[in-house]
Coordinates of C-alpha atoms in Angstrom, one line a residue:
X1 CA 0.0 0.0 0.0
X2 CA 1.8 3.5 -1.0
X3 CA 1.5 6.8 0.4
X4 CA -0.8 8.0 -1.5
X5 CA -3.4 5.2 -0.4
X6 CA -2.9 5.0 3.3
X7 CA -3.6 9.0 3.5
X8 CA -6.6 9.3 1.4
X9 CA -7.7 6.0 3.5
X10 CA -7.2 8.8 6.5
X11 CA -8.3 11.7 5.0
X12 CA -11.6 10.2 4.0
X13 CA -12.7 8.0 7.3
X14 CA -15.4 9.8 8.8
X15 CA -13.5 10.7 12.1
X16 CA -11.0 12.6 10.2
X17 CA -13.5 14.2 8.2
X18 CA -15.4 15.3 11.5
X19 CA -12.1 16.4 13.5
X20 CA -11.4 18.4 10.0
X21 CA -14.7 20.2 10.1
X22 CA -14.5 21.0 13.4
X23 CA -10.8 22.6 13.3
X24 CA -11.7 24.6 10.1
X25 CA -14.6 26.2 11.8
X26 CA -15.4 28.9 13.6
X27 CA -15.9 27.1 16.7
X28 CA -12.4 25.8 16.9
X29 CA -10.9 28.9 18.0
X30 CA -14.1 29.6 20.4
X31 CA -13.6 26.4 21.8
X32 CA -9.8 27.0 22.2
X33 CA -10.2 30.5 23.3
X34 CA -12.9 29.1 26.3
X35 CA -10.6 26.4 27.1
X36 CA -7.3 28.5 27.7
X37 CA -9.4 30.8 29.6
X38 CA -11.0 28.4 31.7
X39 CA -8.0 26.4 32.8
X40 CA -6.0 29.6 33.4
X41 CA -8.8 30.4 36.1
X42 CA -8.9 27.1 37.6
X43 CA -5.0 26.9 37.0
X44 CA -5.5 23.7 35.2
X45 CA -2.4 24.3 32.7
X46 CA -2.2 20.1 32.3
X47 CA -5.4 20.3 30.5
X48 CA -4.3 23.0 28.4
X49 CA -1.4 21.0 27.4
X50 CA -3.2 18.2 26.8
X51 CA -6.1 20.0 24.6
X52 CA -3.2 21.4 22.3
X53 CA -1.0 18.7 22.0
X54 CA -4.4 16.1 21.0
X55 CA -5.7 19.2 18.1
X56 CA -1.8 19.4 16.8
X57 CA -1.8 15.9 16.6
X58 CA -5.6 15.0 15.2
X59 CA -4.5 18.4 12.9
X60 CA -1.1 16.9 11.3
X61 CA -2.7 13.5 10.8
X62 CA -6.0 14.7 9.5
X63 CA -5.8 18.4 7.7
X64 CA -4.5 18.9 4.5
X65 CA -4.8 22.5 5.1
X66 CA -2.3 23.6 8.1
X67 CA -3.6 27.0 8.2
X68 CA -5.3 26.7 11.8
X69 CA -1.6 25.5 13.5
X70 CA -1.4 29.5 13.3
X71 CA -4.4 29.6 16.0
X72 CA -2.6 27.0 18.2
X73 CA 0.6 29.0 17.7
X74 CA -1.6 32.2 19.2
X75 CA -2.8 30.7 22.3
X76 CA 0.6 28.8 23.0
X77 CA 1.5 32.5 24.4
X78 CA -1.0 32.6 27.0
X79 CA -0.9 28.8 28.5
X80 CA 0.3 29.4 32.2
X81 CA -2.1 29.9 35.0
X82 CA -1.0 32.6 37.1
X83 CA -1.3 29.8 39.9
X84 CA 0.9 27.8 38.7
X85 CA 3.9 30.1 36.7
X86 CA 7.4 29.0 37.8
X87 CA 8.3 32.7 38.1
X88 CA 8.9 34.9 41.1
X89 CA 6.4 37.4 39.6
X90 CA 3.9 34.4 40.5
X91 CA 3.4 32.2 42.8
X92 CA 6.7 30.6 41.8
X93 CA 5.5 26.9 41.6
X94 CA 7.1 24.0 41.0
X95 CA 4.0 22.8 39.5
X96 CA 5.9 21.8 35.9
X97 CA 8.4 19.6 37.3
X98 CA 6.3 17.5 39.1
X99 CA 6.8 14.2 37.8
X100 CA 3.2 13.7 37.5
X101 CA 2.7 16.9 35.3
X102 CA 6.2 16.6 33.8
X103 CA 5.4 13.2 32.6
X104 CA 2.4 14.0 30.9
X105 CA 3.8 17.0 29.3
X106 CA 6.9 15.3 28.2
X107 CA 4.0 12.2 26.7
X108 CA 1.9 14.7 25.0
X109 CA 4.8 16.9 23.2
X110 CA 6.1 13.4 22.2
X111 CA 3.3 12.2 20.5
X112 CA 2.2 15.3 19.0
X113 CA 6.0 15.7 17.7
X114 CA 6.2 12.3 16.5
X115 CA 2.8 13.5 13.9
X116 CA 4.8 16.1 12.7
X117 CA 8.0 14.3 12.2
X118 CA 5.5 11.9 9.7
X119 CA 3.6 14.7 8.1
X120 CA 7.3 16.3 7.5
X121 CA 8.3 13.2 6.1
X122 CA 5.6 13.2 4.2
X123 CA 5.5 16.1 2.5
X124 CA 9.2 15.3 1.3
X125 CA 8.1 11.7 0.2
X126 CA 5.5 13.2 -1.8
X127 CA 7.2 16.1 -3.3
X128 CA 5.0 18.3 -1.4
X129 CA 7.8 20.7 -0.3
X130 CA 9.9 22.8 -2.5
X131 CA 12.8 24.7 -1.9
X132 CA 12.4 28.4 -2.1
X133 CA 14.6 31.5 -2.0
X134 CA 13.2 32.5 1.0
X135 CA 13.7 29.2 3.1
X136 CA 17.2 29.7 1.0
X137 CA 17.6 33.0 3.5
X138 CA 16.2 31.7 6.7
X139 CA 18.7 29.3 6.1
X140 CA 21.3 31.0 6.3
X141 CA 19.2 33.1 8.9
X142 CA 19.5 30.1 11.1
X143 CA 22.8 29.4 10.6
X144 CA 23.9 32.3 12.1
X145 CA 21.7 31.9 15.1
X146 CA 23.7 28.9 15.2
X147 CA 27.0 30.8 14.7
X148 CA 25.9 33.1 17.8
X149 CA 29.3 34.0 19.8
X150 CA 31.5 31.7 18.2
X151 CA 35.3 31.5 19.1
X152 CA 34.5 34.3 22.1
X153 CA 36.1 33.8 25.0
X154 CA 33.4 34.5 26.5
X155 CA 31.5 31.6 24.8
X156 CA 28.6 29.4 26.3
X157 CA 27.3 26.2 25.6
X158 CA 23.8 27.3 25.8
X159 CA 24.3 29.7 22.7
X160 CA 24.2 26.6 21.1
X161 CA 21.3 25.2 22.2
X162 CA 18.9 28.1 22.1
X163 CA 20.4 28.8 18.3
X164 CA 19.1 25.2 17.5
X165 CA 15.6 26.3 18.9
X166 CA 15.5 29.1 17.4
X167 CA 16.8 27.8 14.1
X168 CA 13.8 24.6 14.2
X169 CA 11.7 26.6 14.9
X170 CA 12.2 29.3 11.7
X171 CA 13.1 26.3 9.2
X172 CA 10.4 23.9 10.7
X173 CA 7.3 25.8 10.8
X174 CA 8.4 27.6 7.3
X175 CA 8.7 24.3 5.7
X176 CA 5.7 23.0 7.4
X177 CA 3.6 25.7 6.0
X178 CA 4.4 26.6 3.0
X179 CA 4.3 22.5 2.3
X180 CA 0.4 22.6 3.8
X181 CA -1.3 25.7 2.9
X182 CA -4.5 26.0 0.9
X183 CA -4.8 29.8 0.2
X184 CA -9.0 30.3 -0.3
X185 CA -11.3 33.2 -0.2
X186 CA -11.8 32.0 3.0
X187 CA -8.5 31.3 4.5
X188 CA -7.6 35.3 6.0
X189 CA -10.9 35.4 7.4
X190 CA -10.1 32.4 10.1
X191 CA -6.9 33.8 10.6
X192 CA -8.5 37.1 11.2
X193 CA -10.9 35.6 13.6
X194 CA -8.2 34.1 15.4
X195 CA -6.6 37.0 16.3
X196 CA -10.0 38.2 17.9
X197 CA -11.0 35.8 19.7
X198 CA -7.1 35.8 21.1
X199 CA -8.3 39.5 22.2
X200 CA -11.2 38.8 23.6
X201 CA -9.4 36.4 25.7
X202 CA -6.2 38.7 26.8
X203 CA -8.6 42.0 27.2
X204 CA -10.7 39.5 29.7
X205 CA -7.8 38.4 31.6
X206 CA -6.6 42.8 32.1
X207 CA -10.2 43.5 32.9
X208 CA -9.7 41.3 35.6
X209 CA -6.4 42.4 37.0
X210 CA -7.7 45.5 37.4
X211 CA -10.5 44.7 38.9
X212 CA -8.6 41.6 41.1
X213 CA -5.0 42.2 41.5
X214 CA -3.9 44.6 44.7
X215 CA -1.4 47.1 45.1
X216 CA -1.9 47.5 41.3
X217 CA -3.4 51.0 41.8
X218 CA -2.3 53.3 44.3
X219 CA -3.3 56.9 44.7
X220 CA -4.3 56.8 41.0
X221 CA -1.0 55.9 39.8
X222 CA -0.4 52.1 38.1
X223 CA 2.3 50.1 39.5
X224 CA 2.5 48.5 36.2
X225 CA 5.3 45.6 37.4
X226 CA 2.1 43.8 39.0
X227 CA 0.2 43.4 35.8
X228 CA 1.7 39.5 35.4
X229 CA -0.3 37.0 34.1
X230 CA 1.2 33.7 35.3
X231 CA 2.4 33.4 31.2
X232 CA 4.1 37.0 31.0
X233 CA 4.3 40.2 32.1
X234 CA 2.8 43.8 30.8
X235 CA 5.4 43.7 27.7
X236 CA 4.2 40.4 26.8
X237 CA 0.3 40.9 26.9
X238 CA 1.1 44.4 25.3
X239 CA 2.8 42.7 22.1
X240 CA 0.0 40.4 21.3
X241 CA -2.7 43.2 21.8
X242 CA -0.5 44.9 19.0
X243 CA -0.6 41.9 16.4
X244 CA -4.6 41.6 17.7
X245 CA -5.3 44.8 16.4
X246 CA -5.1 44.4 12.4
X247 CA -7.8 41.3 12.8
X248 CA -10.5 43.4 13.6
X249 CA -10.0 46.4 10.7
X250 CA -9.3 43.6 8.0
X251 CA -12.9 42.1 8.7
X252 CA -14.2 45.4 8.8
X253 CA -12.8 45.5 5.4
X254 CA -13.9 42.4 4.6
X255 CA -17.3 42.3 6.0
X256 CA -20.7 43.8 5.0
X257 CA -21.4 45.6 8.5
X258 CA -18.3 45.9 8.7
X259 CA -18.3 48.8 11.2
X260 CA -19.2 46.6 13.8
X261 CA -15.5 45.1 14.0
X262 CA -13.8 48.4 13.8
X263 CA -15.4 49.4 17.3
X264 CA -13.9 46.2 18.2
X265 CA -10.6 47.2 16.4
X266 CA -10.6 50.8 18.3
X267 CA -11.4 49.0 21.4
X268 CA -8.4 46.8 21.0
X269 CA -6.2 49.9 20.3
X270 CA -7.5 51.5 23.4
X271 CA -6.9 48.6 25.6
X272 CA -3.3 48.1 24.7
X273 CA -2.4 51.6 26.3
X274 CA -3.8 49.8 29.9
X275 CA -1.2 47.4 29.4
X276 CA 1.0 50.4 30.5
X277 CA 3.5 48.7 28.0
X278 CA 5.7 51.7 25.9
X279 CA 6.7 50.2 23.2
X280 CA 3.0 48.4 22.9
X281 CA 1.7 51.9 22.8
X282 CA 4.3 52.8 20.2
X283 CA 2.9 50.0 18.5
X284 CA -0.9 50.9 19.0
X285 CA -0.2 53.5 17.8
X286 CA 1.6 52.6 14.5
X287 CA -1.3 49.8 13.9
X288 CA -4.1 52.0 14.3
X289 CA -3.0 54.9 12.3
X290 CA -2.1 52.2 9.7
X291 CA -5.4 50.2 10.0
X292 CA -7.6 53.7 10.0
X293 CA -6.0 54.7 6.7
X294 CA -6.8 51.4 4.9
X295 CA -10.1 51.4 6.1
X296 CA -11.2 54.8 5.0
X297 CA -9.0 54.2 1.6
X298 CA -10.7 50.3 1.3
X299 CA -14.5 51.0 1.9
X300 CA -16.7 53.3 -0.3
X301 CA -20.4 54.3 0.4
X302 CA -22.5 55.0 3.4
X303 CA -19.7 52.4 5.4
X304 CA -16.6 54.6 4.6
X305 CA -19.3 57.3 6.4
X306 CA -20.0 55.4 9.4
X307 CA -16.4 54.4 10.0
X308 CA -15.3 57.8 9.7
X309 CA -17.5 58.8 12.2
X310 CA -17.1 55.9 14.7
X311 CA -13.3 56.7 14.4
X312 CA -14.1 60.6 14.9
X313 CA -16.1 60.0 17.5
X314 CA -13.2 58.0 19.5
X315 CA -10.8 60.9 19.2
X316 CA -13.3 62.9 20.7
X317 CA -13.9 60.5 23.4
X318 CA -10.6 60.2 23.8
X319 CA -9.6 63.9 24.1
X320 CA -12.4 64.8 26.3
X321 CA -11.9 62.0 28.8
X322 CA -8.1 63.6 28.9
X323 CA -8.8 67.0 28.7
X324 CA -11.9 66.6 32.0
X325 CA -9.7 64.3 34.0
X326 CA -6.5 66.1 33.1
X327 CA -5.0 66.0 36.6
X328 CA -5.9 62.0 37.0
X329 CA -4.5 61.6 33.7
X330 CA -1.3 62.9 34.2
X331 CA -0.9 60.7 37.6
X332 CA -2.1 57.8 35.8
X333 CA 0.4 57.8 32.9
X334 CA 3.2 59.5 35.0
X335 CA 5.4 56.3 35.3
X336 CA 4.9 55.5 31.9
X337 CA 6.3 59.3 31.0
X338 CA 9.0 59.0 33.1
X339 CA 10.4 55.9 31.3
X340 CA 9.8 56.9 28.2
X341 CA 12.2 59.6 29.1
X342 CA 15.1 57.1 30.3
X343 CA 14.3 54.8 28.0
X344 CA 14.8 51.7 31.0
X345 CA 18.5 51.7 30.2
X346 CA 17.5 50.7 26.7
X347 CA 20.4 53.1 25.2
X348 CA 23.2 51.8 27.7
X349 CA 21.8 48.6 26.6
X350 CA 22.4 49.6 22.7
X351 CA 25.7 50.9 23.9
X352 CA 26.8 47.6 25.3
X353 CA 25.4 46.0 22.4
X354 CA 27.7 47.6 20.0
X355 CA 30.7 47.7 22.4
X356 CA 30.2 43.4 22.2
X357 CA 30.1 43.9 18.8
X358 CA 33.4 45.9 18.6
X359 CA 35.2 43.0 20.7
X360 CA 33.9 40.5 18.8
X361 CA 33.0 41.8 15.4
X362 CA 32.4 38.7 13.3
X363 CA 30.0 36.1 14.7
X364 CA 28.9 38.7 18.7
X365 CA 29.2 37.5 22.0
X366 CA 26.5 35.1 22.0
X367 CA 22.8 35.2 23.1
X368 CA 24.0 34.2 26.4
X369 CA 27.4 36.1 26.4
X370 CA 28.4 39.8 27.0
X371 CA 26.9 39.8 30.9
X372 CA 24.1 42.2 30.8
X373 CA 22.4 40.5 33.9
X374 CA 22.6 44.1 35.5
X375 CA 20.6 45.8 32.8
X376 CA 17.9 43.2 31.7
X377 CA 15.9 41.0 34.4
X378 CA 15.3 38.6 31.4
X379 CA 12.2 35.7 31.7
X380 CA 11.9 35.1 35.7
X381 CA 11.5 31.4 36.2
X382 CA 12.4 30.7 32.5
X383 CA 16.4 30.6 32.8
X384 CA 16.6 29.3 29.1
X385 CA 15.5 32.9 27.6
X386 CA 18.6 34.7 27.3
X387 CA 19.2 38.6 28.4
X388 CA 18.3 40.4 25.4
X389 CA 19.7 44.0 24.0
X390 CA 15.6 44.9 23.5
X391 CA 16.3 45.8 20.0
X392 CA 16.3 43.4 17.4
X393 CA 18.9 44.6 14.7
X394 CA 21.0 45.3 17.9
X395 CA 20.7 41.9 19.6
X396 CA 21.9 40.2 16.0
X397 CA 24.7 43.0 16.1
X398 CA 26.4 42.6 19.6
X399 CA 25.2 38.9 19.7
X400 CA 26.0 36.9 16.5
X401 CA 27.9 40.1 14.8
X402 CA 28.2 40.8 11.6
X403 CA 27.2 37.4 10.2
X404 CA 24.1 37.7 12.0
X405 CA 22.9 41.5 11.3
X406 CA 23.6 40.7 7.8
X407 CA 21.6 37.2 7.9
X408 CA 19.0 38.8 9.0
X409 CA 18.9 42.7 6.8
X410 CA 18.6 39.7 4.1
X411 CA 15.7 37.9 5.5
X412 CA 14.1 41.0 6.2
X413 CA 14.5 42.2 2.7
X414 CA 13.0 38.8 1.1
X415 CA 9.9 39.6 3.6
X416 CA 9.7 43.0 1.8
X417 CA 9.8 42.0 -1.6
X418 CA 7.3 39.3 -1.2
X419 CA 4.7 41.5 -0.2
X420 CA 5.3 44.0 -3.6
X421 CA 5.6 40.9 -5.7
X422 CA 1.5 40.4 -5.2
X423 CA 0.1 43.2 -2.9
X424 CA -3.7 42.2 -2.8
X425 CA -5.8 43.1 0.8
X426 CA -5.0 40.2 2.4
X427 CA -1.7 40.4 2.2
X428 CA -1.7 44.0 3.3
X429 CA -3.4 42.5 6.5
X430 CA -0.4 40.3 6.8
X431 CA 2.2 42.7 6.5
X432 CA 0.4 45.1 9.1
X433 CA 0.9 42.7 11.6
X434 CA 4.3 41.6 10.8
X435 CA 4.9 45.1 10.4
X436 CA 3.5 46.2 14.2
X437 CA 5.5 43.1 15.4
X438 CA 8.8 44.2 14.4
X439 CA 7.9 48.0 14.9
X440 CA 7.4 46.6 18.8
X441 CA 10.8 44.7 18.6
X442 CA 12.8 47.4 17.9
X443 CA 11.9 48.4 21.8
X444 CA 12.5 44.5 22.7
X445 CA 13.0 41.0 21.2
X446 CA 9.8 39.1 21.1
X447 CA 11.0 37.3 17.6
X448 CA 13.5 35.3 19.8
X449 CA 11.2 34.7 22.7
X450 CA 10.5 31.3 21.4
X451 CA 6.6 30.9 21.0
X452 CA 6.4 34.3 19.2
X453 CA 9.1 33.0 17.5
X454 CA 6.4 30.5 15.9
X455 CA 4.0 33.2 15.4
X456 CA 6.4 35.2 13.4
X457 CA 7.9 31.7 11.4
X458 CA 3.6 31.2 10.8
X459 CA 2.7 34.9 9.2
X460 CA 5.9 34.5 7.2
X461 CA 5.0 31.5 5.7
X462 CA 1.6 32.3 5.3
X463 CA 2.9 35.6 3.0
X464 CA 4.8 33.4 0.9
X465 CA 2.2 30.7 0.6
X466 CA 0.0 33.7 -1.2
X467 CA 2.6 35.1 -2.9
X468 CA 1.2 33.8 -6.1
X469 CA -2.2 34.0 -5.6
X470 CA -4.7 35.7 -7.3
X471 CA -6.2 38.8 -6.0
X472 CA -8.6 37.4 -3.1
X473 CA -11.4 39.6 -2.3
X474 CA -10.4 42.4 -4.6
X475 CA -12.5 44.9 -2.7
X476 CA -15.2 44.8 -5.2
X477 CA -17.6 42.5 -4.0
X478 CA -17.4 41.4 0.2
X479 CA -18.0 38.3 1.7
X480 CA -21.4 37.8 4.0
X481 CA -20.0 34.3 5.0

């Protein structure tokens, strides 16, 4: 029996067919979305774990179309309870090294690996996969992630190992993808409503802080360093807000009625700033000035009307709420000010970046060389994340040199001209969030925080997969789906 046989056999049984259904719907990520938020409550993160790891699995066996690995990607962020987080920020539990909870982590990453070893395989069996220019550059990408701080004397083992994550992680899901996408008039409208429900789930778990959490206002003034959420801190939550905030103007876009999603879309840009996050509120601001001008330049008629006056009617809001509660606003945002003025040692950071460089111009000092303990706290609990120069073209500068600036200048630049090759609306969409995503990483260095590592790897691969696409949803007609 060949390859070809034993997966239609699989593709066609009827539970395949009904787990396939049921992850290309629109109740998967509503199902997800419940389930993350219910277990982070309950702080029952093994359940979590076990949720994703059976979807990835039933998904790599069953799903021709890989498309919804971006939702599981999403939610990977936001999968420790604050109950049970490792980190001093939290209750600082041992909860993961448990043997009983170790064990079944360590069963159900196995198994769920072990699917997408055989769907990898595969895909190269079958010809599925095809080299591209672009892997070409993450290639070499990766390779100098792998490079990072080599012959320093300051030189660690572990520069290593987190340059093979890294690098697995941008060649893995990149080949994964590209290999398993069906591009449809349907396909950005999932991903879309991923990143919403996402929202919905984070702007639950701040409406809660603030209306849980003590100490976390006091005399008007937020003591920002107590908004963790077992998973991350302020910076964290404030990144994914950022990348949340295209989803909603896109449908709006996309949708008849669409003016309904750009409240939620101005909502989303509002909430980001009560993340108390700066560079998130850099970003806000970039994605909604971006997303408000291709709205009002996309839609035509009596809904370019009412979007222009829901959005002028949120600067007004916004204004008068400052401009009546002037004094409380000022206390309110006062930290933030004040930091945005120092910059949190961000330039003696970028100073010490390029001073690591100098020493060790060719391949940097290593992810986990040039001792910046003093100057970034790094992941608490999560020892493997590396101190980072909170700037990404410095980070590759200082920590994998000229090799690895280069590398990536490269990458970046095969990102860019994939987007002109074929700009159509939906890859606009993509390239406002990748855009807002590396806008907020030039203030940190999310794209090598692991899982929005694979977020990143996922839109990339998504913008080449519909690279040569026709023009979906040309603006002239819009979908009532």
């Amino acid at each position: 029996m060949n390859l070809d046989t034993i997966s239609e056999k699989i593709e066609n049984s009827q539970t395949a067919t009904a787990i396939r259904e049921f992850i290309g719907s629109k109740f998967f990520p509503v199902v997800t979305a419940l389930v993350i938020l219910i277990c982070y409550y309950l702080g029952w993160d093994v359940v979590t774990i076990w949720y994703l790891g059976f979807v990835a699995t039933a998904m790599f066996i069953t799903c021709r179309d890989l498309t919804p690995v971006l939702a599981l990607f999403l939610f990977m962020h936001i999968i420790i309870s604050f109950k049970n987080s490792p980190s001093p920020l939290g209750e600082q539990s041992d909860y993961f090294l448990r043997p009983e909870i170790l064990g079944q982590i360590i069963a159900v990453i196995s198994v769920a690996v072990i699917a997408l070893v055989v769907r990898v395989w595969y895909n190269i069996a079958t010809k599925a996969f095809k080299p591209s220019p672009m892997l070409f550059g993450i290639c070499a990408f990766s390779a100098a992630l792998l490079l990072n701080g080599a012959f320093s004397s300051e030189y660690d083992p572990l520069n290593l190992l987190y340059g093979v994550f890294l690098s697995a992680m941008f060649i893995g899901v990149f080949m994964l993808l590209t290999s398993n996408v069906e591009i449809t008039d349907t396909t950005f409208e999932k991903i879309a409503f991923y990143f919403i429900c996402l929202f919905v789930v984070l702007a639950s778990e701040l409406f809660v802080a603030y209306m849980t959490y003590d100490g976390l206002i006091v005399d008007g003034k937020v003591i920002r360093s107590k908004l963790f959420f077992g998973w991350g801190m302020y910076n964290n939550m404030g990144m994914l807000f950022c990348v949340c905030t295209p989803a909603s103007f896109y449908m709006a876009i996309r949708k008849r009625h669409g003016w309904i999603y750009t409240i939620v879309g101005l909502l989303n840009v509002a909430v980001t700033f009560f993340t108390m996050s700066r560079q998130s509120m850099i970003g806000a601001a970039v994605a909604g000035i971006a997303c408000v001008i291709w709205l009002l330049c996309s839609v035509k008629g009596i809904e370019r009307s009412i979007n222009a006056v829901l959005i002028a009617l949120a600067a007004v809001v916004v204004l008068a709420c400052i401009l009546g509660m002037w004094d409380e606003f000022i206390i309110y945002f006062n930290s933030v000010g004040d930091n945005f003025e120092t910059g949190s040692g961000r330039l003696i950071l970028w100073e010490r970046a390029f001073k690591n460089f100098l020493d060790y111009p060719v391949f940097g000092v290593g992810f986990f060389g040039g001792n910046i303990d003093d100057l970034d706290p790094g992941f608490a609990g999560l020892e493997i994340i590396p101190r980072m120069y909170h700037n990404t073209f410095m980070q590759m500068l200082g920590g994998c040199g000229i090799v690895g600036l280069i590398a990536y200048i490269v990458h970046r630049l095969q990102t860019i001209w994939s987007f002109i090759k074929n700009i159509t609306r939906e890859r606009i969409f993509l390239a406002i969030i990748l855009g807002v995503f590396l806008t907020v990483c030039l203030l940190d260095n999310h794209i090598f925080y692991l899982f929005p590592t694979l977020m990143y790897t996922a839109l990339v691969a998504l913008l080449y997969a519909s690279e040569k696409t026709g023009k979906i949803g040309d603006g002239k007609t819009k979908s009532t789906k």
